[in-house]
Coordinates of C-alpha atoms in Angstrom, one line a residue:
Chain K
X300 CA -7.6 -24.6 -34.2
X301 CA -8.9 -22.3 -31.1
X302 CA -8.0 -18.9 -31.7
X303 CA -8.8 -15.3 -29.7
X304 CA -11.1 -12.5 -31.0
X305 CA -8.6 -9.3 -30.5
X306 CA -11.5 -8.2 -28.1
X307 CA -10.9 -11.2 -25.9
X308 CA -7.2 -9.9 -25.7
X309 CA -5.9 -9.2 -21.9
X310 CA -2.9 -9.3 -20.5
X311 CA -1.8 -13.6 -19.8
X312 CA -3.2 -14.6 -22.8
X313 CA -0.5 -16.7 -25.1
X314 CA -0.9 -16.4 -28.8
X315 CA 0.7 -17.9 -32.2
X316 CA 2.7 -14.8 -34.0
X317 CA 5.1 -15.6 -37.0
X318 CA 5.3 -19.0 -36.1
X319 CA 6.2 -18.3 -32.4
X320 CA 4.5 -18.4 -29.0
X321 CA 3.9 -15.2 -27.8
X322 CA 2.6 -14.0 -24.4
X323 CA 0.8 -10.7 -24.2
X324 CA 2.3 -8.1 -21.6
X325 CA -0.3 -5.5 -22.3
X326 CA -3.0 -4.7 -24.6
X327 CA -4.7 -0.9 -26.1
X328 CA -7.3 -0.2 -27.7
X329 CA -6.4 2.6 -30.3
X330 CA -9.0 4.3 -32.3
X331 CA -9.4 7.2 -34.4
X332 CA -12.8 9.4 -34.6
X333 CA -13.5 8.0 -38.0
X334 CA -11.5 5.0 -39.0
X335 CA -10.2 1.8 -38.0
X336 CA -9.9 0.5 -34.4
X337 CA -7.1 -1.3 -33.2
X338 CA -5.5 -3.2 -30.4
X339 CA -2.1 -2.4 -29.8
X340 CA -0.5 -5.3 -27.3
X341 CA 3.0 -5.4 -26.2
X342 CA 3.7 -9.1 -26.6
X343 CA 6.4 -11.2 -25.3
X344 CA 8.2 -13.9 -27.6
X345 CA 8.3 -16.6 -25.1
X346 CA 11.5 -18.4 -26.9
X347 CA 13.7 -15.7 -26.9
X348 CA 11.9 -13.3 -24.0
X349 CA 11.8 -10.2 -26.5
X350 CA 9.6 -7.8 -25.8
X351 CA 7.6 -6.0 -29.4
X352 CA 4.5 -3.8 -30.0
X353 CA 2.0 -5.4 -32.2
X354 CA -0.9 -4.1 -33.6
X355 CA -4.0 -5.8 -34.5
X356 CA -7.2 -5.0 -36.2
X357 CA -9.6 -4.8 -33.9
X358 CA -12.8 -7.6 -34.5
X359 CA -9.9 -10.1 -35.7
X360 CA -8.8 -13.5 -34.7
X361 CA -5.6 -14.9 -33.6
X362 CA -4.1 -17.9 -33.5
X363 CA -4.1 -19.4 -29.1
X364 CA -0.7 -21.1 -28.7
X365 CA -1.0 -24.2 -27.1
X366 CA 1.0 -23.0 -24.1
X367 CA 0.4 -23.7 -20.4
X368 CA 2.4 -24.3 -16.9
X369 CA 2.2 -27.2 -15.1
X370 CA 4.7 -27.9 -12.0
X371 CA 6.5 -31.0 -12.6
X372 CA 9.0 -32.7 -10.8
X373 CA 12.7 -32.8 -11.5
X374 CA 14.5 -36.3 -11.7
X375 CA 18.2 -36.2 -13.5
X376 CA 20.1 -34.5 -16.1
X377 CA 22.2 -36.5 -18.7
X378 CA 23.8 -33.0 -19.5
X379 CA 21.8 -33.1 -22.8
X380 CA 18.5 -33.0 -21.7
X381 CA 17.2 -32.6 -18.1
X382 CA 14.2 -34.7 -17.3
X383 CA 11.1 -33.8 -15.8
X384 CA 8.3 -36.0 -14.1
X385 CA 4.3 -35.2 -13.7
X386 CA 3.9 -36.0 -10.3
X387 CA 0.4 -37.3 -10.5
X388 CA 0.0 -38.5 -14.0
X389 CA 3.9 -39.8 -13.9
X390 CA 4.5 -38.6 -17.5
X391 CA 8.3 -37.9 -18.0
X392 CA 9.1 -34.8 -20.0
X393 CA 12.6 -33.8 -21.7
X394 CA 13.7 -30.4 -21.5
X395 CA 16.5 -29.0 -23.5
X396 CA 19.2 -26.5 -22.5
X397 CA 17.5 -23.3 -23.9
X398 CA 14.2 -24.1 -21.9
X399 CA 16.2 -24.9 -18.7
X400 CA 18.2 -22.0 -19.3
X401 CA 19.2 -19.7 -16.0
X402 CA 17.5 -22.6 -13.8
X403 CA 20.4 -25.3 -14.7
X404 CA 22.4 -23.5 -11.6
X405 CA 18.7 -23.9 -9.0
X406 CA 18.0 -27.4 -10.4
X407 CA 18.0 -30.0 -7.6
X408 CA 16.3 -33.7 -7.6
X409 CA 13.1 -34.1 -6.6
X410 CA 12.6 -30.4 -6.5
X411 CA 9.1 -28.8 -7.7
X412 CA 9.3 -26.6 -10.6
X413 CA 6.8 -24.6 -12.8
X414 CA 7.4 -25.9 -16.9
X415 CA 5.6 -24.2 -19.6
X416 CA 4.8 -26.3 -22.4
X417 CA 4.6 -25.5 -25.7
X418 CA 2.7 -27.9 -27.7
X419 CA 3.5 -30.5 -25.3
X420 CA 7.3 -29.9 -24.8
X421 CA 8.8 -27.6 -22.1
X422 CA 9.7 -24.0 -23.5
X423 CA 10.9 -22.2 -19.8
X424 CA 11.5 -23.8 -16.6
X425 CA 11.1 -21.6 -13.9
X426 CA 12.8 -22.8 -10.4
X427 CA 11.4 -23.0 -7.0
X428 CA 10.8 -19.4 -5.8
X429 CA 12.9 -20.9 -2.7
X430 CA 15.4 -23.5 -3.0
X431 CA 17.6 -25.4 -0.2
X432 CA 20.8 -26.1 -1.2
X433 CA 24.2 -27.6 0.1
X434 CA 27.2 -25.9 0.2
X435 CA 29.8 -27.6 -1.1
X436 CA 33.4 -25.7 -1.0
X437 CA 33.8 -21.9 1.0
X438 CA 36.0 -20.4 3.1
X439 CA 36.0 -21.6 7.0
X440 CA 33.4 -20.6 9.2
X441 CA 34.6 -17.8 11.3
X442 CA 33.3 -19.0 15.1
X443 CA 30.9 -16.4 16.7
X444 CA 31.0 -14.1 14.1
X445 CA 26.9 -14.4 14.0
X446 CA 26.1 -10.7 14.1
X447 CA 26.9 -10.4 10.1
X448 CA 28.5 -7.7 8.8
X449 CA 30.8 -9.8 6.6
X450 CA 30.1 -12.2 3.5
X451 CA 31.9 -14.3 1.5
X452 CA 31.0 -16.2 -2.1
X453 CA 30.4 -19.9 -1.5
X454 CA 30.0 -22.7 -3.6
X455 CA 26.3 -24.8 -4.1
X456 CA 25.9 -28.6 -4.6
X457 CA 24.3 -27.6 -8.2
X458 CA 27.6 -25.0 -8.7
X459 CA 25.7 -22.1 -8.0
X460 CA 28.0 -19.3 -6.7
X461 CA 26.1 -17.2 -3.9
X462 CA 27.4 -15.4 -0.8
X463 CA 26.7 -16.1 2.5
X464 CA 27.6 -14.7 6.0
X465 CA 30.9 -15.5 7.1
X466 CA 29.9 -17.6 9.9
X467 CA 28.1 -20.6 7.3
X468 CA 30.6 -23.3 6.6
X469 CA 31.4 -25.9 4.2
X470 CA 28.7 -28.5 4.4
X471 CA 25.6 -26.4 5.8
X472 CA 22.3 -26.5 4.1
X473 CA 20.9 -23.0 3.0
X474 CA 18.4 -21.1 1.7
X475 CA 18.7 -19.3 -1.6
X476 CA 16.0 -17.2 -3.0
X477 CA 16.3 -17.7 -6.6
X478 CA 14.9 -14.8 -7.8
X479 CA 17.3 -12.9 -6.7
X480 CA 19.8 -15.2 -5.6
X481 CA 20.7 -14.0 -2.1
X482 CA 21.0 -16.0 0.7
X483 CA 17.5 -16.3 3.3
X484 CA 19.2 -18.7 5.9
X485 CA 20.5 -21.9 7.3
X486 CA 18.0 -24.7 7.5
X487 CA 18.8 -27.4 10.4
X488 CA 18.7 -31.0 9.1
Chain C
X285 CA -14.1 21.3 -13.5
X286 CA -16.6 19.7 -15.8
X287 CA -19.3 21.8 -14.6
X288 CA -17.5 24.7 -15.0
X289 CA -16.3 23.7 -18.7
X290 CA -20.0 23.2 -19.4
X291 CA -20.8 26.8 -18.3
X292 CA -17.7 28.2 -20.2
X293 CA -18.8 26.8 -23.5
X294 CA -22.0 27.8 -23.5
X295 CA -21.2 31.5 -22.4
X296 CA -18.5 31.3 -25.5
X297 CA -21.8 30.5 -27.7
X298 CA -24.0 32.6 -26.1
X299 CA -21.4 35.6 -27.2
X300 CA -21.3 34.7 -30.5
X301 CA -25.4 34.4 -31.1
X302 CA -25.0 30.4 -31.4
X303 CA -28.1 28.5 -30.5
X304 CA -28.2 25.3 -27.9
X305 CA -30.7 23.3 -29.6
X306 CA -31.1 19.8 -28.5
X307 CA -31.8 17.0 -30.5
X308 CA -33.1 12.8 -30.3
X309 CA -30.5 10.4 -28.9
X310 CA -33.0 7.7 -30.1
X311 CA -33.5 7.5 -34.1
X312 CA -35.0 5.1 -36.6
X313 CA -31.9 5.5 -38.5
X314 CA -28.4 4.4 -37.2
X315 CA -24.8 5.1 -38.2
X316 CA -23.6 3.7 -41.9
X317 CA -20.0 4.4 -41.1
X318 CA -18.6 0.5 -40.8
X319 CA -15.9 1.7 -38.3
X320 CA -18.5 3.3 -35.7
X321 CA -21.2 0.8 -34.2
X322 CA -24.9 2.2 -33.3
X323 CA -26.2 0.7 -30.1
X324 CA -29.8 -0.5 -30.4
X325 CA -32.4 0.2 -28.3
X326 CA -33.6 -3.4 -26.8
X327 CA -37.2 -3.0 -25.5
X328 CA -38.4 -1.6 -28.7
X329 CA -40.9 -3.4 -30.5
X330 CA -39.4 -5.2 -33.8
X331 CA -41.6 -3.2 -36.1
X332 CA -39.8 -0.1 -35.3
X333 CA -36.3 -0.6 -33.8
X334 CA -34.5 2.4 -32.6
X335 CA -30.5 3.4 -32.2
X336 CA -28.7 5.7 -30.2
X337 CA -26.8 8.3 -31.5
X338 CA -23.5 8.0 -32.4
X339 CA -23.3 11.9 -32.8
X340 CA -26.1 14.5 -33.3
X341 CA -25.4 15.4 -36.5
X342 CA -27.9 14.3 -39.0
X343 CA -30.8 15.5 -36.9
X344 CA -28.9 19.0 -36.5
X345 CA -28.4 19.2 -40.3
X346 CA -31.9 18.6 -40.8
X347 CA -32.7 21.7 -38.2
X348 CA -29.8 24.2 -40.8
X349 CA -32.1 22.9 -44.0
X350 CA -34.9 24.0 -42.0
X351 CA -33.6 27.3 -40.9
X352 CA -29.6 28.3 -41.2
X353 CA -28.7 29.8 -38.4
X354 CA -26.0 28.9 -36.0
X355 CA -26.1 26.0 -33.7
X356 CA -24.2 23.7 -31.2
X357 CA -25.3 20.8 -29.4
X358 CA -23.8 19.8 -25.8
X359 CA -25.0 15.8 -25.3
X360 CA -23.7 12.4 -24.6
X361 CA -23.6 10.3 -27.6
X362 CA -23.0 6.4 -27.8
X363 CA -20.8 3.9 -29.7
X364 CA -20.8 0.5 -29.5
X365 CA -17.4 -1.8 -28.0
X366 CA -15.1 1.7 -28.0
X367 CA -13.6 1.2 -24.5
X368 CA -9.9 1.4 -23.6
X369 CA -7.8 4.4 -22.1
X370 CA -9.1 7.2 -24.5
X371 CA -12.4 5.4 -25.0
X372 CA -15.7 5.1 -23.1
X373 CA -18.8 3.6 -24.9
X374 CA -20.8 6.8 -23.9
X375 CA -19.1 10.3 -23.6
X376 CA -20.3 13.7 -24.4
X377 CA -20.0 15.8 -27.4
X378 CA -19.5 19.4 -28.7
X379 CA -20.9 19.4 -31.8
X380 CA -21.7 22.9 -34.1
X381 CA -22.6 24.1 -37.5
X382 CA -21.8 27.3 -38.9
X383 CA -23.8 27.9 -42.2
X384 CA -22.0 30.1 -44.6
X385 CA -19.0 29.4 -43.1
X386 CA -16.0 27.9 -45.0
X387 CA -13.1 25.7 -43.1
X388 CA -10.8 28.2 -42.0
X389 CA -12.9 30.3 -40.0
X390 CA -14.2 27.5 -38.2
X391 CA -10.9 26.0 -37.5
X392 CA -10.1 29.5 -36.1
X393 CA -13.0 29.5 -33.8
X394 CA -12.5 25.9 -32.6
X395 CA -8.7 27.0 -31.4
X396 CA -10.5 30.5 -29.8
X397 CA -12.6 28.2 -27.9
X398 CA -9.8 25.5 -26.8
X399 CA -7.6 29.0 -26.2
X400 CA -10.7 29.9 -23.8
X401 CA -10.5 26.5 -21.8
X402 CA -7.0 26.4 -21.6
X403 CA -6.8 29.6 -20.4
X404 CA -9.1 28.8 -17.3
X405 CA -6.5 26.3 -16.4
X406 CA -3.6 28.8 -16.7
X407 CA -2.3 27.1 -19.8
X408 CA -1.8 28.8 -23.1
X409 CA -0.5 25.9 -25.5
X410 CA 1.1 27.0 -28.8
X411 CA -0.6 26.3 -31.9
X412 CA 0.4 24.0 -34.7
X413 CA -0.9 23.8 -38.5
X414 CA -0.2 21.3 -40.6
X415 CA -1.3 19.8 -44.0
X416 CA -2.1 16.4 -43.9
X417 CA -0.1 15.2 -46.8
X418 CA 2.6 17.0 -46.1
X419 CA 2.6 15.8 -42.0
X420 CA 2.1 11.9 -42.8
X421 CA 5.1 11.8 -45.6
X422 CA 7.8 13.9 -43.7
X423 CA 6.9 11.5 -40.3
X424 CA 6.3 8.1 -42.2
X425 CA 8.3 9.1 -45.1
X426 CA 5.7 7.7 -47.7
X427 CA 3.0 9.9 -49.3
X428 CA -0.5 8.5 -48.1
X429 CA -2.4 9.9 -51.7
X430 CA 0.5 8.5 -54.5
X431 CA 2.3 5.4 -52.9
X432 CA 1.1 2.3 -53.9
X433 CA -1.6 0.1 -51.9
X434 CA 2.1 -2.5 -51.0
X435 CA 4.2 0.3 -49.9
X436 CA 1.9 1.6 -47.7
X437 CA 1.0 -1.6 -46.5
X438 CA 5.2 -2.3 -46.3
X439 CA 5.8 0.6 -44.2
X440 CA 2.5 -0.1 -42.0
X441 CA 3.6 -3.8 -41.3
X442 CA 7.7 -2.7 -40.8
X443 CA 5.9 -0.5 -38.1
X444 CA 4.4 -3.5 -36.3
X445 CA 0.8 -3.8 -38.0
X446 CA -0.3 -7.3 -38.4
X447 CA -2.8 -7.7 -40.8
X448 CA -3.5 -10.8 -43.3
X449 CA -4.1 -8.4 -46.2
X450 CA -3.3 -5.0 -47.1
X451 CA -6.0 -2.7 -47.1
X452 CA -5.4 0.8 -47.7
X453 CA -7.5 2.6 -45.7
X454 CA -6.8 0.7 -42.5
X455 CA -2.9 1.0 -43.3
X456 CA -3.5 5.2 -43.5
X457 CA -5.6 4.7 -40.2
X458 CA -2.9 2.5 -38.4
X459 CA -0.3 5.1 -39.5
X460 CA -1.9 8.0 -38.8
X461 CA -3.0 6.6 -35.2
X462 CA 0.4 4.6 -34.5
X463 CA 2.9 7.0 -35.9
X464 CA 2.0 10.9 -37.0
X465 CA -0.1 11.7 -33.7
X466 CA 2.9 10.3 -31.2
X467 CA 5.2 12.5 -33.3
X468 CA 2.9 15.8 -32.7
X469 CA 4.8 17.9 -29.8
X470 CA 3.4 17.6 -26.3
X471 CA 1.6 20.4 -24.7
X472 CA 0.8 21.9 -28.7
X473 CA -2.4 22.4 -30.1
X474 CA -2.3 20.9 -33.7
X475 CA -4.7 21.7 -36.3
X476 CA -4.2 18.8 -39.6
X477 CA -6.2 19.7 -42.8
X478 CA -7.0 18.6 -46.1
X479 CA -7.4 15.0 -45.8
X480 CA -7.3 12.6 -48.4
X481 CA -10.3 12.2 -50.4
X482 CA -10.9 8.8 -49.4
X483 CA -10.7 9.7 -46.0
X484 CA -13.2 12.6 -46.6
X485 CA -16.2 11.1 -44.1
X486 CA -18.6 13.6 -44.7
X487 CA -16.8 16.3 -45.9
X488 CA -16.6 18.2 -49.2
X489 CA -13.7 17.1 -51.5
X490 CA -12.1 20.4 -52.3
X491 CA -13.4 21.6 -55.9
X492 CA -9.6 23.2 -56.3
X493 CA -7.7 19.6 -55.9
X494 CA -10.3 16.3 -56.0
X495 CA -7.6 14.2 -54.1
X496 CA -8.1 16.2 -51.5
X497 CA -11.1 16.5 -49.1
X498 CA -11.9 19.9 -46.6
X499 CA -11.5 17.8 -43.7
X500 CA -9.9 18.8 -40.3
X501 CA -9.0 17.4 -37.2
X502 CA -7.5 19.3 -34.1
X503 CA -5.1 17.6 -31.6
X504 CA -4.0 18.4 -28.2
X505 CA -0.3 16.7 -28.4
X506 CA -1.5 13.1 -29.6
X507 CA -5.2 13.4 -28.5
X508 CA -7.4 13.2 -30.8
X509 CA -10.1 16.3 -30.2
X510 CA -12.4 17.7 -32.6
X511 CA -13.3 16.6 -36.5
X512 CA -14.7 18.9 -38.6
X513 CA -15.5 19.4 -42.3
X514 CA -16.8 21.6 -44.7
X515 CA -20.2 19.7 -45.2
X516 CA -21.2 17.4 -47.5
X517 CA -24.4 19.1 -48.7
X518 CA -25.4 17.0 -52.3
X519 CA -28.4 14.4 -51.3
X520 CA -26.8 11.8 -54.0
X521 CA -23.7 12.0 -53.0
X522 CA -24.5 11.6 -49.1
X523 CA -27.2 8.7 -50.5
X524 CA -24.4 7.1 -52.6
X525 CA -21.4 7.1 -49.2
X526 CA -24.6 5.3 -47.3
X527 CA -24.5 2.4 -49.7
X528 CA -21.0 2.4 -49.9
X529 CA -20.6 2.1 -46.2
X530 CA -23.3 -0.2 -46.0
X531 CA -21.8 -2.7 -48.2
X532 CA -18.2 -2.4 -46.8
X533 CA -20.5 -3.3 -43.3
X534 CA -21.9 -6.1 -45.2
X535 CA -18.2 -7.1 -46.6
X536 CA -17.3 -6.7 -42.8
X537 CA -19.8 -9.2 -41.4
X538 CA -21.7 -6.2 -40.1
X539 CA -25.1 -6.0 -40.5
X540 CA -26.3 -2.9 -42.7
X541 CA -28.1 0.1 -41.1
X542 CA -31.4 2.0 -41.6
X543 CA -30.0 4.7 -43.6
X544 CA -31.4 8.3 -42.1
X545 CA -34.2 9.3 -45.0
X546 CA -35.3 12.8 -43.2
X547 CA -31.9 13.3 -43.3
X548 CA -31.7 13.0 -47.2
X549 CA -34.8 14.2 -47.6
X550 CA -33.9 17.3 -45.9
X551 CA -30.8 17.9 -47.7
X552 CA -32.5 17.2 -51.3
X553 CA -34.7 20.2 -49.7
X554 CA -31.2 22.3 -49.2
X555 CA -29.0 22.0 -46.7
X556 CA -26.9 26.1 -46.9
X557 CA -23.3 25.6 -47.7
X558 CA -21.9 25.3 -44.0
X559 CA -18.9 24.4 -42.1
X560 CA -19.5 21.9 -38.8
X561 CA -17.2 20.2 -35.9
X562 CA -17.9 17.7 -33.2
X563 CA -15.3 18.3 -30.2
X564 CA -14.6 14.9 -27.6
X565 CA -15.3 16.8 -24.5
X566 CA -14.0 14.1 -22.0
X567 CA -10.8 14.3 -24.5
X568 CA -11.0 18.1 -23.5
X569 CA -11.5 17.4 -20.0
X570 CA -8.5 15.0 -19.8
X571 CA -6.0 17.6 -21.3
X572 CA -7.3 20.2 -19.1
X573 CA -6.5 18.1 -16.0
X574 CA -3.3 16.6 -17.7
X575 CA -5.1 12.8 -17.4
X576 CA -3.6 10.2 -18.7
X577 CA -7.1 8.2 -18.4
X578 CA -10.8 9.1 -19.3
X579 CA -11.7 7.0 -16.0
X580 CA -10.2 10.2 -14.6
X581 CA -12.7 12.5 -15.9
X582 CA -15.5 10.4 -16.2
X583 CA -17.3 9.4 -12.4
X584 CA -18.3 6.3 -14.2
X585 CA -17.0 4.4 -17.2
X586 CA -18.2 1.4 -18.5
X587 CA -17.7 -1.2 -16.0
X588 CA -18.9 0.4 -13.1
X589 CA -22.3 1.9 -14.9

């Protein structure tokens, strides 16, 4: 089983705490004059996104959770699972609502996203930084009004609520940026 | 600054009739303690390998058991793998004996001098005593000479340790370092005495109360600053914490060090009852200058030498 010497310990590296994959934020080394030395990392439980100090002694090993992103390609959702596709090895992968999480309301076909896997199965999907979307039900456009000023909420093809310039109407393609979920632009078809 | 701090302690020494004396950074002998790595020498032939010092100590001990008069040595010392925000491999250290001299007055003179820094800097921090005992139960509420080996390794892991098995000295450590410095006040100068005896390094254990050892460490808020003791001076019982430390190294997967003869020698010979402290200077020089880094203080650390 690999495992990481607490002195190999940096910030990005995922490790097996309890049972649970954990990513570490930020690692210390604490020692007194005489006595034992220490790391002290703030780790990340990547289930459940707490955040906890740990403390380690220094000169022993961890447990490496078997954790890493790969982008993969999303195909349909049966409203159970959402499914996932390796675009160059074509392996399909089945994600569950708790790893899809947040993303459910980005999630478009054949969009790119970045999955971590844990132990082979997704644990978090991250969206597209930038996704283009359809809007599917908002108020009329108001003609001319293209300065801004105004918004108004609008509704997405994948149900997402966002708000948009009061000029955008029903049926225009935009630009959402997803980590904060503001509107970039309209993108011509 | 550091120039400066360098000039102020030796005129504070100079005052008081201590002697600079300087000592070898290379030695046949290396450090036994299992929690403070030596770093050899590498072009040294096999035959006769050599360390740097971890602190100057044994060599100044064996300069009181040849003549006890008062002395302090200003030089960089060396540890092995200690690097992180208070930590650089090599740093420089304060370190002076005072023979005849019990704990008190020593601790007194330590604060006079940090009084005399801090002073320069326009900063006059209040000063804090406490009793070690009494410190680590009313912050961690559990009595680090009395409790059992599994409640203090209960309250250590409930505080966020994570070790495989409880060990009692690492548990004290972890709770001293993770909890009772962050509770010292800010800004305060903190004096802790009377360590356990099991923590006694190379102290005396007091001959009043054998759980107890004349050990002392001074803080500035949560930094760690100076160590001091009321010296060991008994050749078998130095001899016998060697071999003790050398087995736990062994128990460690650490290889054993040359154990410093001349330095047994010379105490079999007499070392005078004395009191001695080794001050962090680049600690110093951080809370002088309010960093919150020894990069800050040191041109450079580790990765850049």
């Amino acid at each position: 089983m690999a495992s990481y010497n607490t002195n190999e310990f940096k910030s990005g590296l995922r490790i097996m705490l309890d049972g649970d994959p954990y990513l570490i934020v930020e690692n210390e080394f604490v020692k007194p004059g005489k006595g034992q030395a220490f790391n002290r990392a703030r780790v990340r439980n990547l289930k459940n996104g707490r955040v906890t100090d740990k403390t380690f002694k220094s000169g022993e090993s961890v447990e490496a959770a078997d954790v890493f992103e790969i982008e993969l390609q999303y195909l349909y959702s049966d409203n159970e699972f959402w499914y996932f596709m390796d675009p160059t090895s074509f392996d399909q992968h089945q994600a569950d609502e708790s790893a899809v999480g947040e993303t459910i309301k980005w999630l478009k076909e054949q969009d790119v996203c970045v999955v971590t896997l844990y132990n082979g199965s997704p644990l978090i999907v991250e969206p597209p930084k930038f996704v283009e979307l359809k809007i599917t039900e908002t108020d009329p456009g108001v003609k001319g009004d293209t300065s801004g000023g105004g918004s108004k909420p609008a509704i997405l093809e994948t149900g997402a609520v966002v708000k948009v310039p009061l000029f955008v109407p029903e049926g225009d393609l935009v630009r959402i940026d997803t980590r904060t979920g503001e509107y970039v632009g309209r993108v011509k078809e | 600054m550091r120039a400066s701090l360098y000039r102020s302690i030796r005129e504070f020494f100079e005052h008081r009739g201590v002697l600079e004396v300087e000592t070898p950074m290379m030695s046949s002998a290396g450090n036994t303690d299992p929690h403070i790595d030596s770093l050899g020498v590498a072009n040294q032939q096999a035959e006769d390998p050599r360390w740097l010092r971890t602190s100057p100590e044994f060599p100044m001990k064996r300069l009181l058991a040849h003549e006890p008069e008062p002395i302090y040595e200003l030089g960089r010392v060396f540890r092995a793998g200690e690097s992180g925000r208070q930590h650089n491999p090599e740093f420089t250290m304060l370190e002076w004996y005072r023979p005849g001299w019990v704990m008190q007055p020593l601790i007194d003179e330590v604060l006079c001098l940090l009084r005399c820094c801090f002073t320069q800097v326009d900063q006059c921090p209040d000063i804090q005593q406490h009793d070690y005992v009494r410190l680590f139960n009313g912050v961690v509420g559990v009595c680090p000479i009395q409790s059992s080996d599994q409640d203090l390794a209960s309250v250590a892991s409930q505080h966020g340790l994570m070790i495989s098995e409880s060990d009692r000295a690492t548990c004290i450590d972890y709770l001293m370092a993770m909890q009772v410095q962050p509770a010292l006040t800010d800004g305060a100068l903190h004096v802790i005495s009377r360590y356990p005896a099991d923590q006694a390094a190379l102290a005396r254990i007091d001959p009043d109360d054998h759980s107890r050892s004349l050990r002392f460490e001074v803080f500035f808020g949560s930094i760690e600053l100076a160590n001091g003791y009321d010296e060991l001076c008994d050749a078998d019982q130095l001899a016998t914490r060697f071999k003790q430390e050398n087995q736990v190294r062994v128990a460690m997967n650490k290889s054993p060090m040359p154990v410093d003869h001349r330095l047994l020698a010379a105490l079999e010979h007499g070392l005078p009852a004395c009191s001695g402290v080794a001050m962090g200077i680049d600690r110093l020089l951080m809370c002088l200058q309010g960093a919150e880094m020894i990069a800050q203080v040191i041109n450079f650390t580790e990765e850049f030498a």
